[in-house]
GROMACS .gro file of C-alpha atoms in nm:
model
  239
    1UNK     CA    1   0.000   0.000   0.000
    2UNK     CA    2   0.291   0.242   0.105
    3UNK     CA    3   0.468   0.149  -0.197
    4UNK     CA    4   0.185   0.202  -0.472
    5UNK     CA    5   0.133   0.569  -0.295
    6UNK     CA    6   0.483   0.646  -0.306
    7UNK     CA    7   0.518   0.530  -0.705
    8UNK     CA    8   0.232   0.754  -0.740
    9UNK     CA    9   0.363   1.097  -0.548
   10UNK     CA   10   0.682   1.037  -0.747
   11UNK     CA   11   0.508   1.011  -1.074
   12UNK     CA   12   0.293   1.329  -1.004
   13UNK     CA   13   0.585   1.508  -0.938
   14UNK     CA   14   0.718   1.409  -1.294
   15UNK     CA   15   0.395   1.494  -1.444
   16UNK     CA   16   0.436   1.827  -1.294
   17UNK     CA   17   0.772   1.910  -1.383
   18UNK     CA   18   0.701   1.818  -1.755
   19UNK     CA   19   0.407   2.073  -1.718
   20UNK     CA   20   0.594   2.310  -1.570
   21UNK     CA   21   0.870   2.273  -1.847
   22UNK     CA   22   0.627   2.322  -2.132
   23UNK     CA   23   0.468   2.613  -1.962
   24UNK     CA   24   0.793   2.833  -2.003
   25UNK     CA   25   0.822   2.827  -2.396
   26UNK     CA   26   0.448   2.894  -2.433
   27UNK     CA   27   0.450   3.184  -2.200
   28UNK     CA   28   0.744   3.313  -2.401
   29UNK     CA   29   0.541   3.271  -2.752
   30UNK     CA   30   0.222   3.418  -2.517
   31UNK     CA   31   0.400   3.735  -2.425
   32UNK     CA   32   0.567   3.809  -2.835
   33UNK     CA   33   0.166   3.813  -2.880
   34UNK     CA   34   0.130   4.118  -2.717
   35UNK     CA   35  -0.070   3.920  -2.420
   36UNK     CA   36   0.256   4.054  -2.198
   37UNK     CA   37   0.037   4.031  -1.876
   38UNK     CA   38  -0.113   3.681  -1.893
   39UNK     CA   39   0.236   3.585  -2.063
   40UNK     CA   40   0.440   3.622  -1.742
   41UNK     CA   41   0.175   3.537  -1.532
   42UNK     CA   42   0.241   3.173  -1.698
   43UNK     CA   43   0.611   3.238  -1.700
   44UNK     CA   44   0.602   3.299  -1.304
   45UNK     CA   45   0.390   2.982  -1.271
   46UNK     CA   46   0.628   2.815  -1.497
   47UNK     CA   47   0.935   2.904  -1.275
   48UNK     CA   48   0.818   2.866  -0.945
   49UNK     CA   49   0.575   2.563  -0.992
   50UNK     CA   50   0.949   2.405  -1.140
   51UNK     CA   51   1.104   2.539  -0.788
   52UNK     CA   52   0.841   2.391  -0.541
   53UNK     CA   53   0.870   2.053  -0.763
   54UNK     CA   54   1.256   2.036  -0.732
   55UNK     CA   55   1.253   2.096  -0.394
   56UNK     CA   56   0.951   1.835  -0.330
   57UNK     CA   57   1.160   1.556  -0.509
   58UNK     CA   58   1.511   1.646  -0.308
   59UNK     CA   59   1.302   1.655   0.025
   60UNK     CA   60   1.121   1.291  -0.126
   61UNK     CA   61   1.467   1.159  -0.125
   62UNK     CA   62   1.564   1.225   0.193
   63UNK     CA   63   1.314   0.971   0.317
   64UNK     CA   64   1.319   0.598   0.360
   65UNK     CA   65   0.978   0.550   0.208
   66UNK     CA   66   1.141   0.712  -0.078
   67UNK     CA   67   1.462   0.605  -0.127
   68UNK     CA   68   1.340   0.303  -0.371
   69UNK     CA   69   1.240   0.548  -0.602
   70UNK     CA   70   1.579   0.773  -0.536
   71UNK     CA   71   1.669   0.771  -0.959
   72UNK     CA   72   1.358   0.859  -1.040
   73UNK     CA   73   1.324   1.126  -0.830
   74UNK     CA   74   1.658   1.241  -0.959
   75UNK     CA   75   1.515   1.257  -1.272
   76UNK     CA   76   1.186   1.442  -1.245
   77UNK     CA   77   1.419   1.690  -1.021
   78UNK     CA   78   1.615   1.768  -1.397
   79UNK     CA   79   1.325   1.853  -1.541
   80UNK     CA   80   1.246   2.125  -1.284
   81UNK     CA   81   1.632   2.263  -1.288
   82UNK     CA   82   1.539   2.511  -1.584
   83UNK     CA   83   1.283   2.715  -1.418
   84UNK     CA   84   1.444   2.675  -1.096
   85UNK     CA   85   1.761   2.832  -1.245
   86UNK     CA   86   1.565   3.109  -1.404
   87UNK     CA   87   1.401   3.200  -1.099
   88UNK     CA   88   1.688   3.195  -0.953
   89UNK     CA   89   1.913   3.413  -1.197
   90UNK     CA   90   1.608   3.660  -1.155
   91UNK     CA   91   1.566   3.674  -0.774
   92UNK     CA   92   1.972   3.740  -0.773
   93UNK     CA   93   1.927   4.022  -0.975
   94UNK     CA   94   1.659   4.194  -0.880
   95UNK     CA   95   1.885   4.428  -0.614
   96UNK     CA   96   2.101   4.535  -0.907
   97UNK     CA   97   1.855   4.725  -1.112
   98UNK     CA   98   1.666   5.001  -0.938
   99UNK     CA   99   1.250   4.912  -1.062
  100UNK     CA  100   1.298   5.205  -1.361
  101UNK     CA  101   1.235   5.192  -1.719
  102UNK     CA  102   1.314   5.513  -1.859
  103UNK     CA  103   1.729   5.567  -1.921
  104UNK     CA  104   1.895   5.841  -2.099
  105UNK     CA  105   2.305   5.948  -2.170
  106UNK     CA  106   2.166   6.330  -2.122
  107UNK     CA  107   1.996   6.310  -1.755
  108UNK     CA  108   1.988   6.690  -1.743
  109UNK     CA  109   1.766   6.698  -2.108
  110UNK     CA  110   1.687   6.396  -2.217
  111UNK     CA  111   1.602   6.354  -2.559
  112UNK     CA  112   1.252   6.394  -2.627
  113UNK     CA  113   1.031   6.144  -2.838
  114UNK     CA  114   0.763   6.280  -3.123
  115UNK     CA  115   0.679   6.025  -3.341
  116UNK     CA  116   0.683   5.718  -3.073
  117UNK     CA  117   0.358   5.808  -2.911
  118UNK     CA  118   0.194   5.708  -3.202
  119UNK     CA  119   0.367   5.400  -3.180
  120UNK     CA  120   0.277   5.282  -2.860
  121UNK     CA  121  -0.063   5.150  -2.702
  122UNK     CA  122  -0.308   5.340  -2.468
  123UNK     CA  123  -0.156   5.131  -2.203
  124UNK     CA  124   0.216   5.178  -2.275
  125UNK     CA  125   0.412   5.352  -2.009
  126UNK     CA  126   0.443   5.718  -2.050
  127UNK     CA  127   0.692   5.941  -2.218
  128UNK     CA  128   0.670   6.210  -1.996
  129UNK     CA  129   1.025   6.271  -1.869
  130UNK     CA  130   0.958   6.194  -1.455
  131UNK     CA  131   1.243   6.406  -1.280
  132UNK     CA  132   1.262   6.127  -1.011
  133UNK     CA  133   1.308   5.847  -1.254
  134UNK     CA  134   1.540   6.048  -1.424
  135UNK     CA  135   1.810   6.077  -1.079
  136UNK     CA  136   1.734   5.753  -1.040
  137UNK     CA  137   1.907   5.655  -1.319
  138UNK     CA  138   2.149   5.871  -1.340
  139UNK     CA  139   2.279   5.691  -0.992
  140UNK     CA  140   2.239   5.393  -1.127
  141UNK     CA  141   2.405   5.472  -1.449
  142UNK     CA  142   2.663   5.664  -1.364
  143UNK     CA  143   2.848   5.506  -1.696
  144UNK     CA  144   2.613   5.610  -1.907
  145UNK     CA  145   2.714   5.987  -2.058
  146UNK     CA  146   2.672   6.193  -2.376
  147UNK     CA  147   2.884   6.025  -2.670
  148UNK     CA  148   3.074   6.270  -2.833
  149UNK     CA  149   3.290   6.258  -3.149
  150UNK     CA  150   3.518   6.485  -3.425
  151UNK     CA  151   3.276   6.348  -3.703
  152UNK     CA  152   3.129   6.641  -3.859
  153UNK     CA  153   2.733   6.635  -3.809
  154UNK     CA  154   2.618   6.483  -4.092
  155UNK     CA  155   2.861   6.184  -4.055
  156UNK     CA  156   2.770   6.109  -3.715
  157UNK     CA  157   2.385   6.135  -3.794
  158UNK     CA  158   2.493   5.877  -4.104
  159UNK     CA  159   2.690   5.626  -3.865
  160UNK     CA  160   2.431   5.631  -3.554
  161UNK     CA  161   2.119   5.575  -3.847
  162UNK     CA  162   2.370   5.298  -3.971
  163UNK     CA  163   2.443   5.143  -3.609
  164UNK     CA  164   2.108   5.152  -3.514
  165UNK     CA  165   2.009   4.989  -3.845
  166UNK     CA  166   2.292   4.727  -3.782
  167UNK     CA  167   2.169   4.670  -3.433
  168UNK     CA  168   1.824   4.530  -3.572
  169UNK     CA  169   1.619   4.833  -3.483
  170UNK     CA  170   1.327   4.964  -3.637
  171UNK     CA  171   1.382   5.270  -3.728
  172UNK     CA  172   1.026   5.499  -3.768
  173UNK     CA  173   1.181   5.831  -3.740
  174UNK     CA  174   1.466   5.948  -3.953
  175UNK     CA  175   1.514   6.316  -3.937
  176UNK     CA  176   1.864   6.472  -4.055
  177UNK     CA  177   1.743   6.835  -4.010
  178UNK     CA  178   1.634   6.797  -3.698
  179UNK     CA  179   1.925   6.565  -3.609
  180UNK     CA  180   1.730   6.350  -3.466
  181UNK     CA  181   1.603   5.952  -3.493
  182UNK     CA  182   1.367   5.725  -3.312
  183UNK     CA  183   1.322   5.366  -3.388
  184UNK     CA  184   1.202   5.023  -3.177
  185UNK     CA  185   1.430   4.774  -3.028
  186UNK     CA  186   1.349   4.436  -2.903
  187UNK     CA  187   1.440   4.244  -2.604
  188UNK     CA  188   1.548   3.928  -2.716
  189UNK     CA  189   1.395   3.640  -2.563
  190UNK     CA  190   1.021   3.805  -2.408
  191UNK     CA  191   1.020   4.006  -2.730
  192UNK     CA  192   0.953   4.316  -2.535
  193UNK     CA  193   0.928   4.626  -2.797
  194UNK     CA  194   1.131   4.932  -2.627
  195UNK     CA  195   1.161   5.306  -2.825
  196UNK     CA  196   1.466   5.486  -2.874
  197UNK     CA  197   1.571   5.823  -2.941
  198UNK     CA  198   1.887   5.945  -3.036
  199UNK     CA  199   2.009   6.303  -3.108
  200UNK     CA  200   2.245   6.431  -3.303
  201UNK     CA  201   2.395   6.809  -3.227
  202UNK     CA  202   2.718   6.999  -3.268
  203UNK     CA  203   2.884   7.300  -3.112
  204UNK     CA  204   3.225   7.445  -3.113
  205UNK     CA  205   3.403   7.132  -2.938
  206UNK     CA  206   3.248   6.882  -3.181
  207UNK     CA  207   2.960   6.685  -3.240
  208UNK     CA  208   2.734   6.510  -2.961
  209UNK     CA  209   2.515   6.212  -2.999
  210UNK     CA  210   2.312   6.154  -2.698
  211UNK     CA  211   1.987   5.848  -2.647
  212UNK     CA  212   1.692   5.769  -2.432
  213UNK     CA  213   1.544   5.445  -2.434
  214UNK     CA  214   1.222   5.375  -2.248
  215UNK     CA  215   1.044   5.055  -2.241
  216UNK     CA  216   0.657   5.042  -2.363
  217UNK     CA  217   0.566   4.809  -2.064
  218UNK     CA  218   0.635   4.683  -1.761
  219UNK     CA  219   0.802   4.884  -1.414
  220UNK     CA  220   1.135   4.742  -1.410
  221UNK     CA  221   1.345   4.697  -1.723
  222UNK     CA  222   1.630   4.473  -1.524
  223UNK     CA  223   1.876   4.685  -1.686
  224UNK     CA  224   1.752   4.622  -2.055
  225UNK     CA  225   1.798   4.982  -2.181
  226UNK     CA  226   2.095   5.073  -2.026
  227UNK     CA  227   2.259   4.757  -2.164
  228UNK     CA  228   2.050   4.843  -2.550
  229UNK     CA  229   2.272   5.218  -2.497
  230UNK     CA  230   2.587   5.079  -2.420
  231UNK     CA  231   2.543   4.850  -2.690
  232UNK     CA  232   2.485   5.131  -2.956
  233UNK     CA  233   2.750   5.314  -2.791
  234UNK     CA  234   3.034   5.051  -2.843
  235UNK     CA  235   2.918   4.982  -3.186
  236UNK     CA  236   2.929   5.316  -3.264
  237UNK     CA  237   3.278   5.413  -3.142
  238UNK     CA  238   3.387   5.034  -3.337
  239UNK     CA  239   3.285   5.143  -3.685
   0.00000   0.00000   0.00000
C-alpha cells in the first residue's frame, strides 16, 4: 500500500515538472503576442511551480519510504532545474537594477520622443520625462554619458542611423534636419518592444550624440535599456 502511494507521489511530481517545463516556452510565444500580462503570469507559474517541484523531489529523497524510487526522483528533479535556475538568476538580480524603465546618456535633457507616441498602445508607459526616474538613473548609471565625437554632423547622424540599423532596430523616425532619430528595439527572448531616441547636435568642441530608451511596458526593465545604450555606444565608437 505504502509502496503504490509512493510510485504515485513520485510520478505526479514528474507529471508536474514536464508541465511546468512546457509552460515556459508557451508563456514566451504568449508574451511576443502582445498578451505581456497573462504571458508572465504563466512564465512565473512556470518558474516557481518548477522550484516547489525540485525541492519536493530532493526533500522525497531524503526519506526511507522514498529512497526506492531515489533515480527517479533524480530525474523528475532535472526537469524542474530550468525554471528553478531562471528563478533563480532573476531573484539574484533583482537588487542590481533600481525598478525604472526610462534611461537616458543626457539626464539633465533627455532627448525627447515625437513620433513614438503614435507608436505605442493606450496602455504603454508614459513618455513624460519623470524628474525622479530620471536621478534615479542617473545613480544607477553613472556610466552612461553623452557620446561625443570629431565626425562632422552629418557623418555622425549617417553612422548612428547605420548602427542603429545594424543593431536590428526599427527605425520609424529618420530626421537629418532635426538631427534626430527614433526607432524600436526588441528584447530578445520576451520580445519586449522598447523606443529609442537618439540626437544628433554639434557645437564648437564637436559633435554630440546623446539616447533615451524607455520601455513600452512593464516597471522594471532589469537593466535592458541601459545595456541596448551601451550596446549602440560601443558599436558606434567600433565602426
Amino acid at each position: 500500500m505504502h509502496e503504490k502511494t509512493s510510485s504515485k507521489l513520485v510520478n505526479w511530481v514528474g507529471y508536474l515538472a514536464i508541465t511546468m517545463l512546457v509552460i515556459l516556452p508557451i508563456a514566451v510565444l504568449t508574451v511576443r503576442s502582445g498578451a505581456w500580462q497573462q504571458g508572465l503570469m504563466l512564465f512565473a507559474i512556470g518558474c516557481l511551480g518548477s522550484t516547489i517541484l525540485l525541492v519536493l523531489a530532493l526533500v522525497l529523497g531524503l526519506f526511507p519510504l522514498y529512497r526506492p524510487h531515489g533515480n527517479a526522483l533524480r530525474r523528475r528533479g532535472l526537469l524542474a532545474i530550468p525554471g528553478t535556475a531562471i528563478l533563480l538568476s532573476m531573484v539574484a538580480g533583482m537588487g542590481d537594477y533600481p525598478p525604472i524603465h526610462d534611461i537616458t546618456t543626457d539626464p539633465d535633457n533627455p532627448p525627447a520622443f515625437s513620433a513614438a507616441q503614435s507608436k505605442r498602445g493606450n496602455d504603454a508607459n508614459s513618455l513624460r520625462i519623470d524628474p525622479e526616474v530620471i536621478e534615479t538613473a542617473r545613480q544607477a548609471y553613472s556610466d552612461l554619458a553623452t557620446l561625443e565625437t570629431h565626425l562632422s554632423i552629418d557623418e555622425a547622424y549617417a553612422q548612428a542611423l547605420a548602427t542603429a540599423q545594424d543593431l536590428g532596430w526599427d527605425v520609424y523616425r529618420d530626421d537629418l534636419n532635426a538631427g534626430y532619430i527614433e526607432a524600436a528595439a526588441s528584447t530578445a527572448i520576451m520580445g519586449f518592444t522598447d523606443d529609442v531616441a537618439i540626437r544628433i547636435t554639434s557645437n564648437e568642441a564637436g559633435t554630440m550624440i546623446d539616447l533615451r530608451s524607455v520601455s513600452r511596458v512593464g516597471r522594471s526593465d532589469l537593466g535592458a535599456n541601459a545595456a541596448r545604450i551601451r550596446k549602440f555606444i560601443q558599436a558606434f565608437t567600433q565602426q
